[in-house]
mmCIF file of C-alpha atoms in Angstrom:
data_model
loop_
_atom_site.group_PDB
_atom_site.id
_atom_site.type_symbol
_atom_site.label_atom_id
_atom_site.label_comp_id
_atom_site.label_asym_id
_atom_site.label_seq_id
_atom_site.Cartn_x
_atom_site.Cartn_y
_atom_site.Cartn_z
ATOM 1 C CA UNK A 1 -29.430 5.490 -44.657
ATOM 2 C CA UNK A 2 -31.718 6.612 -41.826
ATOM 3 C CA UNK A 3 -30.566 3.699 -39.667
ATOM 4 C CA UNK A 4 -26.991 4.529 -40.248
ATOM 5 C CA UNK A 5 -27.607 8.151 -39.342
ATOM 6 C CA UNK A 6 -29.381 7.016 -36.160
ATOM 7 C CA UNK A 7 -26.494 4.784 -35.097
ATOM 8 C CA UNK A 8 -24.032 7.689 -35.626
ATOM 9 C CA UNK A 9 -26.184 9.948 -33.519
ATOM 10 C CA UNK A 10 -26.475 7.289 -30.716
ATOM 11 C CA UNK A 11 -22.706 6.849 -30.682
ATOM 12 C CA UNK A 12 -22.151 10.591 -30.555
ATOM 13 C CA UNK A 13 -24.615 10.988 -27.707
ATOM 14 C CA UNK A 14 -22.858 8.155 -25.825
ATOM 15 C CA UNK A 15 -19.411 9.731 -26.289
ATOM 16 C CA UNK A 16 -20.827 13.130 -25.087
ATOM 17 C CA UNK A 17 -22.292 11.455 -21.848
ATOM 18 C CA UNK A 18 -18.913 9.698 -21.219
ATOM 19 C CA UNK A 19 -17.057 13.015 -21.625
ATOM 20 C CA UNK A 20 -19.418 14.692 -19.127
ATOM 21 C CA UNK A 21 -19.079 11.950 -16.587
ATOM 22 C CA UNK A 22 -17.355 13.243 -13.412
ATOM 23 C CA UNK A 23 -14.091 11.441 -12.748
ATOM 24 C CA UNK A 24 -13.774 9.236 -9.623
ATOM 25 C CA UNK A 25 -11.621 10.990 -7.089
ATOM 26 C CA UNK A 26 -9.149 8.656 -5.420
ATOM 27 C CA UNK A 27 -6.645 9.637 -2.744
ATOM 28 C CA UNK A 28 -3.577 7.905 -1.307
ATOM 29 C CA UNK A 29 -0.597 8.605 0.969
ATOM 30 C CA UNK A 30 2.052 10.812 -0.585
ATOM 31 C CA UNK A 31 4.808 9.400 1.588
ATOM 32 C CA UNK A 32 4.463 5.632 1.286
ATOM 33 C CA UNK A 33 7.372 4.685 -1.044
ATOM 34 C CA UNK A 34 7.371 2.579 -3.075
ATOM 35 C CA UNK A 35 3.605 2.107 -2.968
ATOM 36 C CA UNK A 36 2.469 5.684 -3.441
ATOM 37 C CA UNK A 37 4.565 8.808 -3.724
ATOM 38 C CA UNK A 38 5.232 11.833 -5.876
ATOM 39 C CA UNK A 39 7.810 11.833 -8.566
ATOM 40 C CA UNK A 40 10.332 14.711 -9.007
ATOM 41 C CA UNK A 41 7.763 16.365 -11.337
ATOM 42 C CA UNK A 42 5.034 15.920 -8.720
ATOM 43 C CA UNK A 43 3.219 13.093 -10.568
ATOM 44 C CA UNK A 44 1.650 10.215 -8.512
ATOM 45 C CA UNK A 45 3.635 6.998 -8.885
ATOM 46 C CA UNK A 46 4.242 3.671 -7.014
ATOM 47 C CA UNK A 47 3.051 0.082 -6.956
ATOM 48 C CA UNK A 48 -0.377 0.877 -5.460
ATOM 49 C CA UNK A 49 -0.816 3.811 -7.852
ATOM 50 C CA UNK A 50 -0.201 1.522 -10.880
ATOM 51 C CA UNK A 51 -2.493 -1.157 -9.535
ATOM 52 C CA UNK A 52 -5.377 1.209 -8.830
ATOM 53 C CA UNK A 53 -4.863 2.935 -12.197
ATOM 54 C CA UNK A 54 -5.104 -0.416 -14.016
ATOM 55 C CA UNK A 55 -8.281 -1.342 -12.163
ATOM 56 C CA UNK A 56 -9.849 2.033 -12.995
ATOM 57 C CA UNK A 57 -9.051 1.632 -16.674
ATOM 58 C CA UNK A 58 -10.740 -1.751 -16.463
ATOM 59 C CA UNK A 59 -13.916 -0.119 -15.049
ATOM 60 C CA UNK A 60 -13.924 2.237 -18.008
ATOM 61 C CA UNK A 61 -14.596 5.192 -15.660
ATOM 62 C CA UNK A 62 -12.670 8.432 -15.763
ATOM 63 C CA UNK A 63 -10.579 8.953 -12.611
ATOM 64 C CA UNK A 64 -8.060 11.251 -10.839
ATOM 65 C CA UNK A 65 -5.486 10.147 -8.199
ATOM 66 C CA UNK A 66 -4.292 12.736 -5.660
ATOM 67 C CA UNK A 67 -1.481 11.981 -3.163
ATOM 68 C CA UNK A 68 -1.723 13.671 0.190
ATOM 69 C CA UNK A 69 -0.563 13.321 3.797
ATOM 70 C CA UNK A 70 -2.269 10.174 5.207
ATOM 71 C CA UNK A 71 -4.409 12.181 7.739
ATOM 72 C CA UNK A 72 -5.764 14.272 4.903
ATOM 73 C CA UNK A 73 -6.655 11.105 2.861
ATOM 74 C CA UNK A 74 -8.800 10.008 5.767
ATOM 75 C CA UNK A 75 -10.227 13.479 6.235
ATOM 76 C CA UNK A 76 -11.174 13.773 2.518
ATOM 77 C CA UNK A 77 -13.011 10.431 2.653
ATOM 78 C CA UNK A 78 -14.928 11.627 5.833
ATOM 79 C CA UNK A 79 -15.871 14.868 4.060
ATOM 80 C CA UNK A 80 -16.696 13.147 0.782
ATOM 81 C CA UNK A 81 -14.071 15.244 -0.969
ATOM 82 C CA UNK A 82 -12.606 11.898 -2.240
ATOM 83 C CA UNK A 83 -14.678 8.921 -3.457
ATOM 84 C CA UNK A 84 -12.121 6.343 -2.416
ATOM 85 C CA UNK A 85 -8.840 5.993 -0.608
ATOM 86 C CA UNK A 86 -6.000 3.518 -0.646
ATOM 87 C CA UNK A 87 -4.585 1.446 0.927
ATOM 88 C CA UNK A 88 -6.359 0.351 4.087
ATOM 89 C CA UNK A 89 -6.064 -2.653 6.366
ATOM 90 C CA UNK A 90 -9.085 -4.995 6.665
ATOM 91 C CA UNK A 91 -9.488 -4.558 10.474
ATOM 92 C CA UNK A 92 -12.833 -4.540 12.142
ATOM 93 C CA UNK A 93 -12.520 -0.789 12.775
ATOM 94 C CA UNK A 94 -11.879 -0.065 9.065
ATOM 95 C CA UNK A 95 -14.762 -2.322 8.044
ATOM 96 C CA UNK A 96 -17.114 -0.399 10.316
ATOM 97 C CA UNK A 97 -15.976 2.900 8.733
ATOM 98 C CA UNK A 98 -15.866 1.957 5.037
ATOM 99 C CA UNK A 99 -16.822 -0.458 2.355
ATOM 100 C CA UNK A 100 -13.581 -2.131 1.529
ATOM 101 C CA UNK A 101 -12.945 -3.313 -2.049
ATOM 102 C CA UNK A 102 -10.209 -5.940 -2.584
ATOM 103 C CA UNK A 103 -7.883 -6.941 -1.385
ATOM 104 C CA UNK A 104 -5.671 -5.004 -3.804
ATOM 105 C CA UNK A 105 -2.625 -6.856 -2.603
ATOM 106 C CA UNK A 106 -1.081 -8.374 0.608
ATOM 107 C CA UNK A 107 1.462 -6.504 2.733
ATOM 108 C CA UNK A 108 4.017 -8.595 4.558
ATOM 109 C CA UNK A 109 5.631 -7.306 7.770
ATOM 110 C CA UNK A 110 9.037 -8.817 8.316
ATOM 111 C CA UNK A 111 12.236 -8.671 10.419
ATOM 112 C CA UNK A 112 15.465 -7.591 8.691
ATOM 113 C CA UNK A 113 18.929 -8.010 10.154
ATOM 114 C CA UNK A 114 22.557 -7.668 8.957
ATOM 115 C CA UNK A 115 23.899 -10.824 7.340
ATOM 116 C CA UNK A 116 26.588 -11.123 9.988
ATOM 117 C CA UNK A 117 23.916 -11.220 12.777
ATOM 118 C CA UNK A 118 23.621 -14.488 14.665
ATOM 119 C CA UNK A 119 19.794 -14.139 14.326
ATOM 120 C CA UNK A 120 18.860 -16.527 11.462
ATOM 121 C CA UNK A 121 15.098 -16.894 12.101
ATOM 122 C CA UNK A 122 12.580 -16.827 14.900
ATOM 123 C CA UNK A 123 9.847 -19.191 16.091
ATOM 124 C CA UNK A 124 8.379 -17.198 19.003
ATOM 125 C CA UNK A 125 8.749 -13.678 20.111
ATOM 126 C CA UNK A 126 10.848 -14.800 22.985
ATOM 127 C CA UNK A 127 13.627 -15.547 20.363
ATOM 128 C CA UNK A 128 13.866 -11.823 19.823
ATOM 129 C CA UNK A 129 14.463 -10.865 23.411
ATOM 130 C CA UNK A 130 18.295 -10.816 23.209
ATOM 131 C CA UNK A 131 18.200 -8.279 20.444
ATOM 132 C CA UNK A 132 17.481 -4.533 20.082
ATOM 133 C CA UNK A 133 14.661 -4.078 17.608
ATOM 134 C CA UNK A 134 14.374 -0.889 15.639
ATOM 135 C CA UNK A 135 10.821 0.302 14.792
ATOM 136 C CA UNK A 136 9.240 3.572 13.619
ATOM 137 C CA UNK A 137 7.910 5.751 16.486
ATOM 138 C CA UNK A 138 4.182 5.632 16.676
ATOM 139 C CA UNK A 139 3.696 2.661 14.291
ATOM 140 C CA UNK A 140 1.646 -0.413 15.238
ATOM 141 C CA UNK A 141 2.811 -3.707 13.667
ATOM 142 C CA UNK A 142 0.887 -6.632 15.230
ATOM 143 C CA UNK A 143 -1.057 -6.896 18.444
ATOM 144 C CA UNK A 144 0.905 -9.731 19.985
ATOM 145 C CA UNK A 145 4.227 -8.157 18.859
ATOM 146 C CA UNK A 146 3.310 -4.708 20.055
ATOM 147 C CA UNK A 147 2.524 -6.013 23.551
ATOM 148 C CA UNK A 148 5.505 -8.228 23.904
ATOM 149 C CA UNK A 149 8.269 -7.461 26.451
ATOM 150 C CA UNK A 150 11.018 -6.780 23.948
ATOM 151 C CA UNK A 151 13.903 -4.331 23.774
ATOM 152 C CA UNK A 152 12.964 -1.678 21.289
ATOM 153 C CA UNK A 153 14.500 1.481 19.753
ATOM 154 C CA UNK A 154 11.812 3.784 18.345
ATOM 155 C CA UNK A 155 13.909 6.789 17.602
ATOM 156 C CA UNK A 156 13.318 6.454 13.848
ATOM 157 C CA UNK A 157 10.552 8.782 12.494
ATOM 158 C CA UNK A 158 10.256 6.929 9.157
ATOM 159 C CA UNK A 159 11.126 3.535 7.542
ATOM 160 C CA UNK A 160 14.052 5.337 5.646
ATOM 161 C CA UNK A 161 15.597 6.342 8.995
ATOM 162 C CA UNK A 162 14.979 2.840 10.400
ATOM 163 C CA UNK A 163 17.068 1.385 7.588
ATOM 164 C CA UNK A 164 19.794 3.962 8.267
ATOM 165 C CA UNK A 165 19.886 2.845 11.952
ATOM 166 C CA UNK A 166 20.309 -0.801 11.002
ATOM 167 C CA UNK A 167 23.048 -0.103 8.558
ATOM 168 C CA UNK A 168 24.898 2.099 11.071
ATOM 169 C CA UNK A 169 24.703 -0.724 13.694
ATOM 170 C CA UNK A 170 22.536 1.190 16.099
ATOM 171 C CA UNK A 171 19.998 -1.707 16.304
ATOM 172 C CA UNK A 172 20.312 -5.409 15.735
ATOM 173 C CA UNK A 173 17.169 -5.964 13.734
ATOM 174 C CA UNK A 174 14.339 -3.810 12.199
ATOM 175 C CA UNK A 175 10.701 -4.471 11.627
ATOM 176 C CA UNK A 176 8.441 -3.243 8.793
ATOM 177 C CA UNK A 177 6.880 -3.745 5.491
ATOM 178 C CA UNK A 178 9.057 -6.116 3.406
ATOM 179 C CA UNK A 179 8.854 -4.255 0.118
ATOM 180 C CA UNK A 180 9.206 -0.808 1.678
ATOM 181 C CA UNK A 181 12.261 -1.758 3.747
ATOM 182 C CA UNK A 182 13.960 -3.398 0.806
ATOM 183 C CA UNK A 183 13.197 -0.405 -1.349
ATOM 184 C CA UNK A 184 15.124 1.830 1.061
ATOM 185 C CA UNK A 185 17.832 -0.745 1.523
ATOM 186 C CA UNK A 186 18.432 -0.872 -2.263
ATOM 187 C CA UNK A 187 18.370 2.897 -2.236
ATOM 188 C CA UNK A 188 21.467 2.619 -0.005
ATOM 189 C CA UNK A 189 22.964 -0.063 -2.302
ATOM 190 C CA UNK A 190 23.114 -2.331 0.804
ATOM 191 C CA UNK A 191 20.957 -5.377 -0.285
ATOM 192 C CA UNK A 192 24.043 -7.621 -0.097
ATOM 193 C CA UNK A 193 24.618 -6.687 3.506
ATOM 194 C CA UNK A 194 21.231 -7.665 4.936
ATOM 195 C CA UNK A 195 18.880 -10.657 5.250
ATOM 196 C CA UNK A 196 15.164 -10.860 5.574
ATOM 197 C CA UNK A 197 14.232 -13.424 8.283
ATOM 198 C CA UNK A 198 12.223 -16.270 6.700
ATOM 199 C CA UNK A 199 9.260 -16.091 9.038
ATOM 200 C CA UNK A 200 7.123 -12.993 8.549
ATOM 201 C CA UNK A 201 5.648 -11.267 11.574
ATOM 202 C CA UNK A 202 2.256 -10.912 9.852
ATOM 203 C CA UNK A 203 0.645 -10.811 6.489
ATOM 204 C CA UNK A 204 -2.144 -8.192 6.062
ATOM 205 C CA UNK A 205 -4.415 -7.711 3.066
ATOM 206 C CA UNK A 206 -4.704 -4.188 1.769
ATOM 207 C CA UNK A 207 -7.959 -2.650 0.410
ATOM 208 C CA UNK A 208 -9.394 0.396 -1.351
ATOM 209 C CA UNK A 209 -11.886 2.159 0.900
ATOM 210 C CA UNK A 210 -15.208 3.627 -0.295
ATOM 211 C CA UNK A 211 -18.040 5.257 1.680
ATOM 212 C CA UNK A 212 -20.495 2.887 3.229
ATOM 213 C CA UNK A 213 -23.103 1.881 0.762
ATOM 214 C CA UNK A 214 -21.303 3.365 -2.278
ATOM 215 C CA UNK A 215 -21.991 0.905 -5.279
ATOM 216 C CA UNK A 216 -18.703 1.856 -6.842
ATOM 217 C CA UNK A 217 -16.930 -0.297 -4.200
ATOM 218 C CA UNK A 218 -18.416 -3.344 -5.838
ATOM 219 C CA UNK A 219 -17.808 -1.997 -9.366
ATOM 220 C CA UNK A 220 -14.115 -1.556 -8.543
ATOM 221 C CA UNK A 221 -13.874 -4.991 -6.845
ATOM 222 C CA UNK A 222 -15.464 -6.699 -9.931
ATOM 223 C CA UNK A 223 -12.891 -5.045 -12.223
ATOM 224 C CA UNK A 224 -10.073 -5.926 -9.793
ATOM 225 C CA UNK A 225 -11.146 -9.565 -9.751
ATOM 226 C CA UNK A 226 -11.160 -9.744 -13.564
ATOM 227 C CA UNK A 227 -7.649 -8.467 -13.740
ATOM 228 C CA UNK A 228 -6.452 -10.799 -11.006
ATOM 229 C CA UNK A 229 -8.015 -13.815 -12.685
ATOM 230 C CA UNK A 230 -6.496 -12.944 -16.060
ATOM 231 C CA UNK A 231 -3.043 -12.373 -14.551
ATOM 232 C CA UNK A 232 -2.973 -8.828 -15.993
ATOM 233 C CA UNK A 233 -1.673 -7.349 -12.793
ATOM 234 C CA UNK A 234 1.373 -9.559 -12.574
ATOM 235 C CA UNK A 235 3.644 -7.416 -14.799
ATOM 236 C CA UNK A 236 2.991 -4.527 -12.377
ATOM 237 C CA UNK A 237 4.058 -6.564 -9.330
ATOM 238 C CA UNK A 238 7.117 -7.836 -11.244
ATOM 239 C CA UNK A 239 8.277 -4.305 -12.083
ATOM 240 C CA UNK A 240 8.188 -3.367 -8.389
ATOM 241 C CA UNK A 241 9.541 -6.699 -7.076
ATOM 242 C CA UNK A 242 12.502 -6.309 -4.704
#
């Protein structure tokens, strides 16, 4: 009887400790559809939000996700007002700043043209010289591409505007994240009018960033690997597939 009472007390104590455990504070871009954005009732949603939420549930840790302008995400990490931020590229600069857990997924930068366009694919950047390429003002895509002598139109302030320029015939081809561009194209019910060129510009792994030396980065990564190995994340990718 005493043993049973002792077990009950231990379980109650463990539950109390778990309830008092502070939640991990995770921050992401509020304007990165369909990866992370706010729903009409201001709830975080998107592919990355679902992936990170699944990993956090696997860790067993309480958590809270906030969606903010991207500059504020980086600021909160610097000020330790957020414990982690997502998603980040795995560049040398980012690795010097943060401990990166992942990759959470891979992002693919592609070229999209109208189906009637004579441009079917490209082998070298020289193949793109006859065409006007739409890109978002201030964005970097790939070092070699960014430095190439190409005809560009960067009047678009967002990927959504970029898609509108392509559909209106103001540019010949646009460049950007494949899932994101197709999301906005489907929003316009124009998927049957466009084609994604077979060769991607670049594939870039995306990570969750923690402060340097934070052991939670490895805890998150271990949970992520378990889910990846079991295939538990595939239904999430399938729901957001374009």
